[in-house]
PDB file of C-alpha atoms in Angstrom:
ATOM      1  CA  UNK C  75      10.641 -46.217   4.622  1.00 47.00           C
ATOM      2  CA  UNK C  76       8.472 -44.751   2.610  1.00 44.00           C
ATOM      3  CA  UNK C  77       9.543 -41.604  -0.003  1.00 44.00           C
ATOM      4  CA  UNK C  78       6.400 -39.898  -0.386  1.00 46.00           C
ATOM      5  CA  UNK C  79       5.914 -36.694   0.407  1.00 43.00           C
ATOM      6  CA  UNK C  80       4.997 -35.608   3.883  1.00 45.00           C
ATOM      7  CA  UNK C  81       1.486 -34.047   4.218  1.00 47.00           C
ATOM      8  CA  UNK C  82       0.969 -30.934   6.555  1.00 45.00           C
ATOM      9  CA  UNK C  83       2.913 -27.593   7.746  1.00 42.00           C
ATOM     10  CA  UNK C  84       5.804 -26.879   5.314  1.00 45.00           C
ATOM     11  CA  UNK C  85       9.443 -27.474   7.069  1.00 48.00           C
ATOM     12  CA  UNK C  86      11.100 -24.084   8.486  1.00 45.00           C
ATOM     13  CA  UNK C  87      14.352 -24.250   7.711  1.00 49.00           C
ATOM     14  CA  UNK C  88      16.423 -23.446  11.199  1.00 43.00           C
ATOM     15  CA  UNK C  89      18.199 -20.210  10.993  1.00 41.00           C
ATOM     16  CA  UNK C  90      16.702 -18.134   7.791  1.00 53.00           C
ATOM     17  CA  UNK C  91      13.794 -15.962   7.723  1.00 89.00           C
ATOM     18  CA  UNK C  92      11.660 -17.592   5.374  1.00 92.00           C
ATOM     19  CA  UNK C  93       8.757 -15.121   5.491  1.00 92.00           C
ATOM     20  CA  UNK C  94      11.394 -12.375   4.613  1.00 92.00           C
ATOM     21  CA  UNK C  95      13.490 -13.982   2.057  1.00 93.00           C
ATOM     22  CA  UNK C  96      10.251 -15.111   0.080  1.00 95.00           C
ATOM     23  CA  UNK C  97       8.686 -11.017   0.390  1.00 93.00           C
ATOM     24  CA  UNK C  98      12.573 -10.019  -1.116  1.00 91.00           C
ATOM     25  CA  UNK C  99      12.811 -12.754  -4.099  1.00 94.00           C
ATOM     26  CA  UNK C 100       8.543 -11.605  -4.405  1.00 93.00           C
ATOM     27  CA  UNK C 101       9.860  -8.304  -4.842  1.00 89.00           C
ATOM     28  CA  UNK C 102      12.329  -8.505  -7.435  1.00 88.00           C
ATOM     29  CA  UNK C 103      10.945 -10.813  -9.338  1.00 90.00           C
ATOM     30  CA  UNK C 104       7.665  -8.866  -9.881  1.00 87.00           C
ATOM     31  CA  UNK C 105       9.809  -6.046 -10.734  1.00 78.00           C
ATOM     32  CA  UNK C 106      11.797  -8.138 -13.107  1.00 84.00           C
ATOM     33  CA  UNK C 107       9.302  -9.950 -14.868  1.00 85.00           C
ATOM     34  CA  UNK C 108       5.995  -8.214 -14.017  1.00 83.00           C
ATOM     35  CA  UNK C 109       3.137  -9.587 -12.433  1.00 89.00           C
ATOM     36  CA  UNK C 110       1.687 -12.193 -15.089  1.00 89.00           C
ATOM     37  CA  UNK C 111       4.941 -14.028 -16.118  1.00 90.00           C
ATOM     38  CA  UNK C 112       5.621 -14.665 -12.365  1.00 93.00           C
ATOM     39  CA  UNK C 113       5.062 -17.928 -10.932  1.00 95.00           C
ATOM     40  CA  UNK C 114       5.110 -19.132  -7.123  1.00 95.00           C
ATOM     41  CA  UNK C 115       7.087 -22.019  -8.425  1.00 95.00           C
ATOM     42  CA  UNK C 116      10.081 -19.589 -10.139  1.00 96.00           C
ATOM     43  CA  UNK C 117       9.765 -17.163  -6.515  1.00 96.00           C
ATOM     44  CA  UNK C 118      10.358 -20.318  -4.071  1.00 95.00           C
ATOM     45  CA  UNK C 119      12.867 -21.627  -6.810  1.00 95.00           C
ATOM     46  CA  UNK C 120      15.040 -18.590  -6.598  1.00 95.00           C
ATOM     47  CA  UNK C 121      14.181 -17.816  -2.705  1.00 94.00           C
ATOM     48  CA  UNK C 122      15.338 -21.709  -2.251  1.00 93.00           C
ATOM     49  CA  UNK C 123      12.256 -22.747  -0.614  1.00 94.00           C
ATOM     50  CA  UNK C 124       9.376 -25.133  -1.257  1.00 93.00           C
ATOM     51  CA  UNK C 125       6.139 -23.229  -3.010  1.00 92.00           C
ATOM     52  CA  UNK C 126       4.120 -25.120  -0.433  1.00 93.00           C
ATOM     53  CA  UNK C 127       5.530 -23.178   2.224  1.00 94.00           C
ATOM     54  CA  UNK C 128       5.040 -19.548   0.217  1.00 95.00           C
ATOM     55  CA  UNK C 129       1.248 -20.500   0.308  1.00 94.00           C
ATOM     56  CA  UNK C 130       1.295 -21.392   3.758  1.00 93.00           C
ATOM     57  CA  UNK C 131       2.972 -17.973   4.428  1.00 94.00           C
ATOM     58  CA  UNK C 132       0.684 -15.684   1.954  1.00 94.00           C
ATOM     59  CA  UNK C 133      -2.075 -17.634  -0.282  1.00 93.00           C
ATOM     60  CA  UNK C 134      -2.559 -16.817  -3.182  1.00 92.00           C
ATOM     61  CA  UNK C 135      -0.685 -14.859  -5.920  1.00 93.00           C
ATOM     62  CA  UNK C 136      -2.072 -12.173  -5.441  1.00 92.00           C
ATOM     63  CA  UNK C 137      -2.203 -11.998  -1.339  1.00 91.00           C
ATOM     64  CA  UNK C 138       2.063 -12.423  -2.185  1.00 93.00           C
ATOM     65  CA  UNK C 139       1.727  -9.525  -4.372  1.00 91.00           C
ATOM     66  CA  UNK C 140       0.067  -7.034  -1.985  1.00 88.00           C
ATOM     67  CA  UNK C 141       2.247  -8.452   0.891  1.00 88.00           C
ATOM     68  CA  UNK C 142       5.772  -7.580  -1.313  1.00 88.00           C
ATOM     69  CA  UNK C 143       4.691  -4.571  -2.420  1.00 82.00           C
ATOM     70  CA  UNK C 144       2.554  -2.877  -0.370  1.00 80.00           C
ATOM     71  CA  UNK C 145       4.181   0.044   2.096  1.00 76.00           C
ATOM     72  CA  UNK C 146       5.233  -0.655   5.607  1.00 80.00           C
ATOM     73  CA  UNK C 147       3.558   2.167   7.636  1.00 78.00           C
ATOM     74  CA  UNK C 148       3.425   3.221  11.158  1.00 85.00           C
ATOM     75  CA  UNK C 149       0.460   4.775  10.395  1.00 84.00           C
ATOM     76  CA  UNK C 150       0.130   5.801  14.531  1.00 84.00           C
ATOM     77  CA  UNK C 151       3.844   7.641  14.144  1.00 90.00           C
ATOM     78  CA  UNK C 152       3.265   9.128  10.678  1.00 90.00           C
ATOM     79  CA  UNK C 153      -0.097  10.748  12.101  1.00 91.00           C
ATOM     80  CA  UNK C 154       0.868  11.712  15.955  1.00 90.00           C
ATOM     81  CA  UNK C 155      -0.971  14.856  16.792  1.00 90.00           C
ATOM     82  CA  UNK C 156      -2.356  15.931  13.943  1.00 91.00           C
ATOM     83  CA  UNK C 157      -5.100  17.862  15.386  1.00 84.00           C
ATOM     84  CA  UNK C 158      -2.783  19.395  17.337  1.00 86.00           C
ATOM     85  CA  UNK C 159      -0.426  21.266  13.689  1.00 84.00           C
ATOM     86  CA  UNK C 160      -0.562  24.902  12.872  1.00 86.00           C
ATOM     87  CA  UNK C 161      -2.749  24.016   9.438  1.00 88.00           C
ATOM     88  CA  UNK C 162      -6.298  22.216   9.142  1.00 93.00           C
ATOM     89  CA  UNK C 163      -6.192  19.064   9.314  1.00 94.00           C
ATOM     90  CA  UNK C 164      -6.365  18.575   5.755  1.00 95.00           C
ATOM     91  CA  UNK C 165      -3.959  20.652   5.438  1.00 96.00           C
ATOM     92  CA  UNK C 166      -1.993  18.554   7.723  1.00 96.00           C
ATOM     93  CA  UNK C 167      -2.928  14.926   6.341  1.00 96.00           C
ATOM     94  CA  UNK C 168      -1.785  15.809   3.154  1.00 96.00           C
ATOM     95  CA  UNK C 169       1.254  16.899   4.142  1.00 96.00           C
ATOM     96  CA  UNK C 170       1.701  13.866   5.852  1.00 95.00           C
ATOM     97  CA  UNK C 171       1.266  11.871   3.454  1.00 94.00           C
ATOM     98  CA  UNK C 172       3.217  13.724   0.267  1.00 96.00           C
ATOM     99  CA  UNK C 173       5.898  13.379   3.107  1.00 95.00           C
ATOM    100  CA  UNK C 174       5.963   9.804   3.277  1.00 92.00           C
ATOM    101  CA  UNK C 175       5.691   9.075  -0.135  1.00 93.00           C
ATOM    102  CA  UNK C 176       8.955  11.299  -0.324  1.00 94.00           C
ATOM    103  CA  UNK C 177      10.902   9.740   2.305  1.00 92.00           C
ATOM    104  CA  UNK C 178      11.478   6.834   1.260  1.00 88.00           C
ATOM    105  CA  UNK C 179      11.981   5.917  -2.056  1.00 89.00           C
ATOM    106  CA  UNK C 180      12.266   2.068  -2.104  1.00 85.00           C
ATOM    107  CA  UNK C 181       8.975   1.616  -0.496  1.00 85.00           C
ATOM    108  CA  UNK C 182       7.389   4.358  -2.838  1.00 88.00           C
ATOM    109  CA  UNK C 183       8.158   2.107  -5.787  1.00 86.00           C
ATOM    110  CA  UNK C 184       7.040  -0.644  -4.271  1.00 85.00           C
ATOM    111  CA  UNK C 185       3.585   1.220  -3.784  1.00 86.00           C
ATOM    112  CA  UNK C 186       3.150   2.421  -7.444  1.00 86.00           C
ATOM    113  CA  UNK C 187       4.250  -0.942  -9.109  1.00 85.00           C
ATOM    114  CA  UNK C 188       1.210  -2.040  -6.662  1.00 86.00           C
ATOM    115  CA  UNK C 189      -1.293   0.652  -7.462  1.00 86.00           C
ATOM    116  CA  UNK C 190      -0.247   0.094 -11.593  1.00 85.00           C
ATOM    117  CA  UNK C 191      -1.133  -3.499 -10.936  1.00 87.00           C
ATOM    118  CA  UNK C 192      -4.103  -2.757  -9.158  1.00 87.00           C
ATOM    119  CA  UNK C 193      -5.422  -0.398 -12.173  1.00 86.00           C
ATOM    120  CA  UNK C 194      -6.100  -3.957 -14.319  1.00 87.00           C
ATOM    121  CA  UNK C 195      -6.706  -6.291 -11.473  1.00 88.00           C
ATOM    122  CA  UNK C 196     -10.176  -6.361  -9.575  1.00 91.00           C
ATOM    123  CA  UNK C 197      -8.939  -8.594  -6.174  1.00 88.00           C
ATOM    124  CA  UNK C 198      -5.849  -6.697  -5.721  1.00 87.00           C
ATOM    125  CA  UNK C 199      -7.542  -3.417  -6.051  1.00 90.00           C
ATOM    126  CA  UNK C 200     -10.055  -4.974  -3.320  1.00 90.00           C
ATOM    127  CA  UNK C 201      -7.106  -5.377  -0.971  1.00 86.00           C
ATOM    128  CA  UNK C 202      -5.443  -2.417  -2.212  1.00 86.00           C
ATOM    129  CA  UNK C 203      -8.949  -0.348  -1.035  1.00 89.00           C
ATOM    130  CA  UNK C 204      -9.132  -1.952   1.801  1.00 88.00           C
ATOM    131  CA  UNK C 205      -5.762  -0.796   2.766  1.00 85.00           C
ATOM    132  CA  UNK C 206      -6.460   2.951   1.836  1.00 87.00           C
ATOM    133  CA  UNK C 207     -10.026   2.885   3.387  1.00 90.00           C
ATOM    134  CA  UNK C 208      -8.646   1.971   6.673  1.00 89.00           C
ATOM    135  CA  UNK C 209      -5.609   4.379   6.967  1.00 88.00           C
ATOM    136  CA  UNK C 210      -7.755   6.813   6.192  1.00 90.00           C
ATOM    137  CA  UNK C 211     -10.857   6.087   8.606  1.00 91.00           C
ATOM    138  CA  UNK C 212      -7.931   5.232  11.175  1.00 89.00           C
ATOM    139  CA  UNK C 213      -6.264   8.883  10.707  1.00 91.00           C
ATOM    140  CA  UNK C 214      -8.902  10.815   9.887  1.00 91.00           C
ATOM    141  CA  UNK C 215     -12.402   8.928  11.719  1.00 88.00           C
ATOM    142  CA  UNK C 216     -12.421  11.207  15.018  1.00 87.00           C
ATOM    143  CA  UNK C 217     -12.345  14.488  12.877  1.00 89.00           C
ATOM    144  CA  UNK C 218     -15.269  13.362  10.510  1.00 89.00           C
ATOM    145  CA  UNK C 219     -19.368  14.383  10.648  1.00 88.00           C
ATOM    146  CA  UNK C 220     -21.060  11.656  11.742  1.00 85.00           C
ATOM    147  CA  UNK C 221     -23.640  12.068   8.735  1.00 89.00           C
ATOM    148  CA  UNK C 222     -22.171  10.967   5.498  1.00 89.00           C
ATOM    149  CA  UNK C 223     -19.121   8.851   7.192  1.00 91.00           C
ATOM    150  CA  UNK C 224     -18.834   6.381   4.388  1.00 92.00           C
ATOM    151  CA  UNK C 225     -18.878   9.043   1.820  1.00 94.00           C
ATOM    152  CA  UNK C 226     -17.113  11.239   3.471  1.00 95.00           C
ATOM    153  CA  UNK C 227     -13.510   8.847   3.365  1.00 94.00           C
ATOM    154  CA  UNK C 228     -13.841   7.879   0.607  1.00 94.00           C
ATOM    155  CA  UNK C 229     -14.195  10.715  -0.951  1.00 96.00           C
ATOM    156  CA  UNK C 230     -10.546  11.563   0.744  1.00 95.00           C
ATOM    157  CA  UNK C 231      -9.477   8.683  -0.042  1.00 94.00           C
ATOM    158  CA  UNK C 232     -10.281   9.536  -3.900  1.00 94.00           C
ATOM    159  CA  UNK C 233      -8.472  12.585  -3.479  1.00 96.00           C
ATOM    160  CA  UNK C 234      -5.143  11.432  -2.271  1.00 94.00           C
ATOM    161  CA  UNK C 235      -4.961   8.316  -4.537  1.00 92.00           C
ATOM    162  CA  UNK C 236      -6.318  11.038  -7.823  1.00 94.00           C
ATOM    163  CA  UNK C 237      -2.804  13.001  -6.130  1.00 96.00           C
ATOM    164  CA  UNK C 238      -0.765   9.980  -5.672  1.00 94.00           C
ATOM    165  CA  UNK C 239      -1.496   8.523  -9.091  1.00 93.00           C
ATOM    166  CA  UNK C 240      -0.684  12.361 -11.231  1.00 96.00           C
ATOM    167  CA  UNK C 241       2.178  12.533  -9.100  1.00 96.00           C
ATOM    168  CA  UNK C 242       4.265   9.569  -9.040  1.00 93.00           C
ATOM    169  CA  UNK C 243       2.451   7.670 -12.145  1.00 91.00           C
ATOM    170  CA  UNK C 244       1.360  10.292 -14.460  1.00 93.00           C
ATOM    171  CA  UNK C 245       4.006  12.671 -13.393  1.00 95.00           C
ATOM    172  CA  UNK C 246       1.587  15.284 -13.953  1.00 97.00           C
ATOM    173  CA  UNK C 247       3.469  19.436 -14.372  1.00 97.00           C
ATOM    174  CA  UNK C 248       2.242  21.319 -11.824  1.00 96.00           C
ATOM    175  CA  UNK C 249       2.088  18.260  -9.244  1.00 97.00           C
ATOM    176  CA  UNK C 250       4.649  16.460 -10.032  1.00 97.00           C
ATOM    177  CA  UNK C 251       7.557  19.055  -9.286  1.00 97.00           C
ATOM    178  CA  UNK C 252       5.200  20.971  -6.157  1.00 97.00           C
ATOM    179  CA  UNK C 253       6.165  20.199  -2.907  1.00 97.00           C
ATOM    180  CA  UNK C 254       4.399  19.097   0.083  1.00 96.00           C
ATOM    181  CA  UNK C 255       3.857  22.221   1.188  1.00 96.00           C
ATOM    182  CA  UNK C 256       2.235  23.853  -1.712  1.00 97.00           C
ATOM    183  CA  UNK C 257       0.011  20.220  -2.439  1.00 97.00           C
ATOM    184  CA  UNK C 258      -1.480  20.618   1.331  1.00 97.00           C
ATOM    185  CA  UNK C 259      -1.993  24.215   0.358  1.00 96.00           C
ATOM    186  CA  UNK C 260      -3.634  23.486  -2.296  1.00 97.00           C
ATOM    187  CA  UNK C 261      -5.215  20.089  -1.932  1.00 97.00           C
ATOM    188  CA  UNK C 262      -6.000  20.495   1.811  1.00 97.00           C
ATOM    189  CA  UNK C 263      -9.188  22.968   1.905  1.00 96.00           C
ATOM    190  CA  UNK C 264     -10.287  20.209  -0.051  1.00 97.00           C
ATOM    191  CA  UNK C 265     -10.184  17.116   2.480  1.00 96.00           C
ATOM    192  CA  UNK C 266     -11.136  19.707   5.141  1.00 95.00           C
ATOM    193  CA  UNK C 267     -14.436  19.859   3.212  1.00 96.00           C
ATOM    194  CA  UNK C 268     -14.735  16.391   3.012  1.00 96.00           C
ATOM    195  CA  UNK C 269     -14.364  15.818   6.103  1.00 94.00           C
ATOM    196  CA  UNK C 270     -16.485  18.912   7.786  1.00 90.00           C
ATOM    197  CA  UNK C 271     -18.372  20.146   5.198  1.00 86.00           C
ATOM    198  CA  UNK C 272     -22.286  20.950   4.935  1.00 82.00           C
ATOM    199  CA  UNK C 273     -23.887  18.641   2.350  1.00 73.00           C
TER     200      UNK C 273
END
């Protein structure tokens, strides 16, 4: 019989989640060792699984990266009737979203270890725009002008990651300590401009 290696699928093993036990060793060991000094080879060594199968599962290096550490969002439940608040729905979106960020503080880390990485790293912050861009044409797409679409979310999405980033990275005074209340007061007018506004 011969020992070499067969070619194809990687082997499942029978009753662990793969998929989930490589995103948790991912996880850690991004936050352990950063992104550079960690190899597929060390993740599927501690995760106890071949580094074929953590390709077949995610690709690259990077596509692992954004798939540890990037949120998990219902972004259908977090933005349910939005049009239909007391405030703009600026006002309302960033509310929203401050809220999110606060309520849950694992996956909140997770998100700014990804947007530090991002900062230095052109084809995660591809993915990592990608990811923005859509929640926010998603969320926000009925409520827009027609003319200027584009523009229009990105220039929102500008404005929440410019909040995000003094908030939770810079820990700007004045931002970081506000809460979501006063932000959406503050920042909302703002997106409501984007979003409506003459040009």
């Amino acid at each position: 019989m011969s020992s070499a290696r067969r070619r194809g699928r990687p082997r499942l093993g029978p009753t662990v989640d793969n998929r989930e036990r490589i995103l948790t060793t991912a996880r850690e060991m991004f936050s352990e060792s950063g992104f550079e000094r960690t190899t597929m080879r060390a993740i599927g060594r501690r995760a106890g699984v071949d580094p074929a199968l953590i390709h077949h599962y995610f690709g690259t290096k990077n596509d692992l990266l954004v798939a540890a550490l990037r949120p998990e969002v219902d972004v259908s439940t977090v933005f349910a009737g939005i049009a239909e608040a007391d405030t703009s729905v600026g006002c309302e979106f960033v509310h929203r979203v401050v809220d999110l960020w606060e309520s849950d503080p694992q996956q909140r880390a997770r998100a700014v270890a990804l947007l530090r990485i991002a900062v230095t790293h052109e084809e995660i912050a591809d993915r990592l725009r990608e990811f923005f861009l859509g929640v926010a044409t998603g969320v926000l797409g009925q409520f827009v002008h027609a003319d200027q679409l584009e523009r229009r979310v990105a220039l929102v999405m500008s404005q929440m990651l410019g909040l995000v980033l003094a908030r939770y990275v810079m820990r700007v005074p004045g931002i970081a300590e506000a809460s979501a209340a006063e932000l959406s007061r503050w920042v909302g007018p703002t997106i409501d401009n984007y979003l409506f506004g003459e040009q």
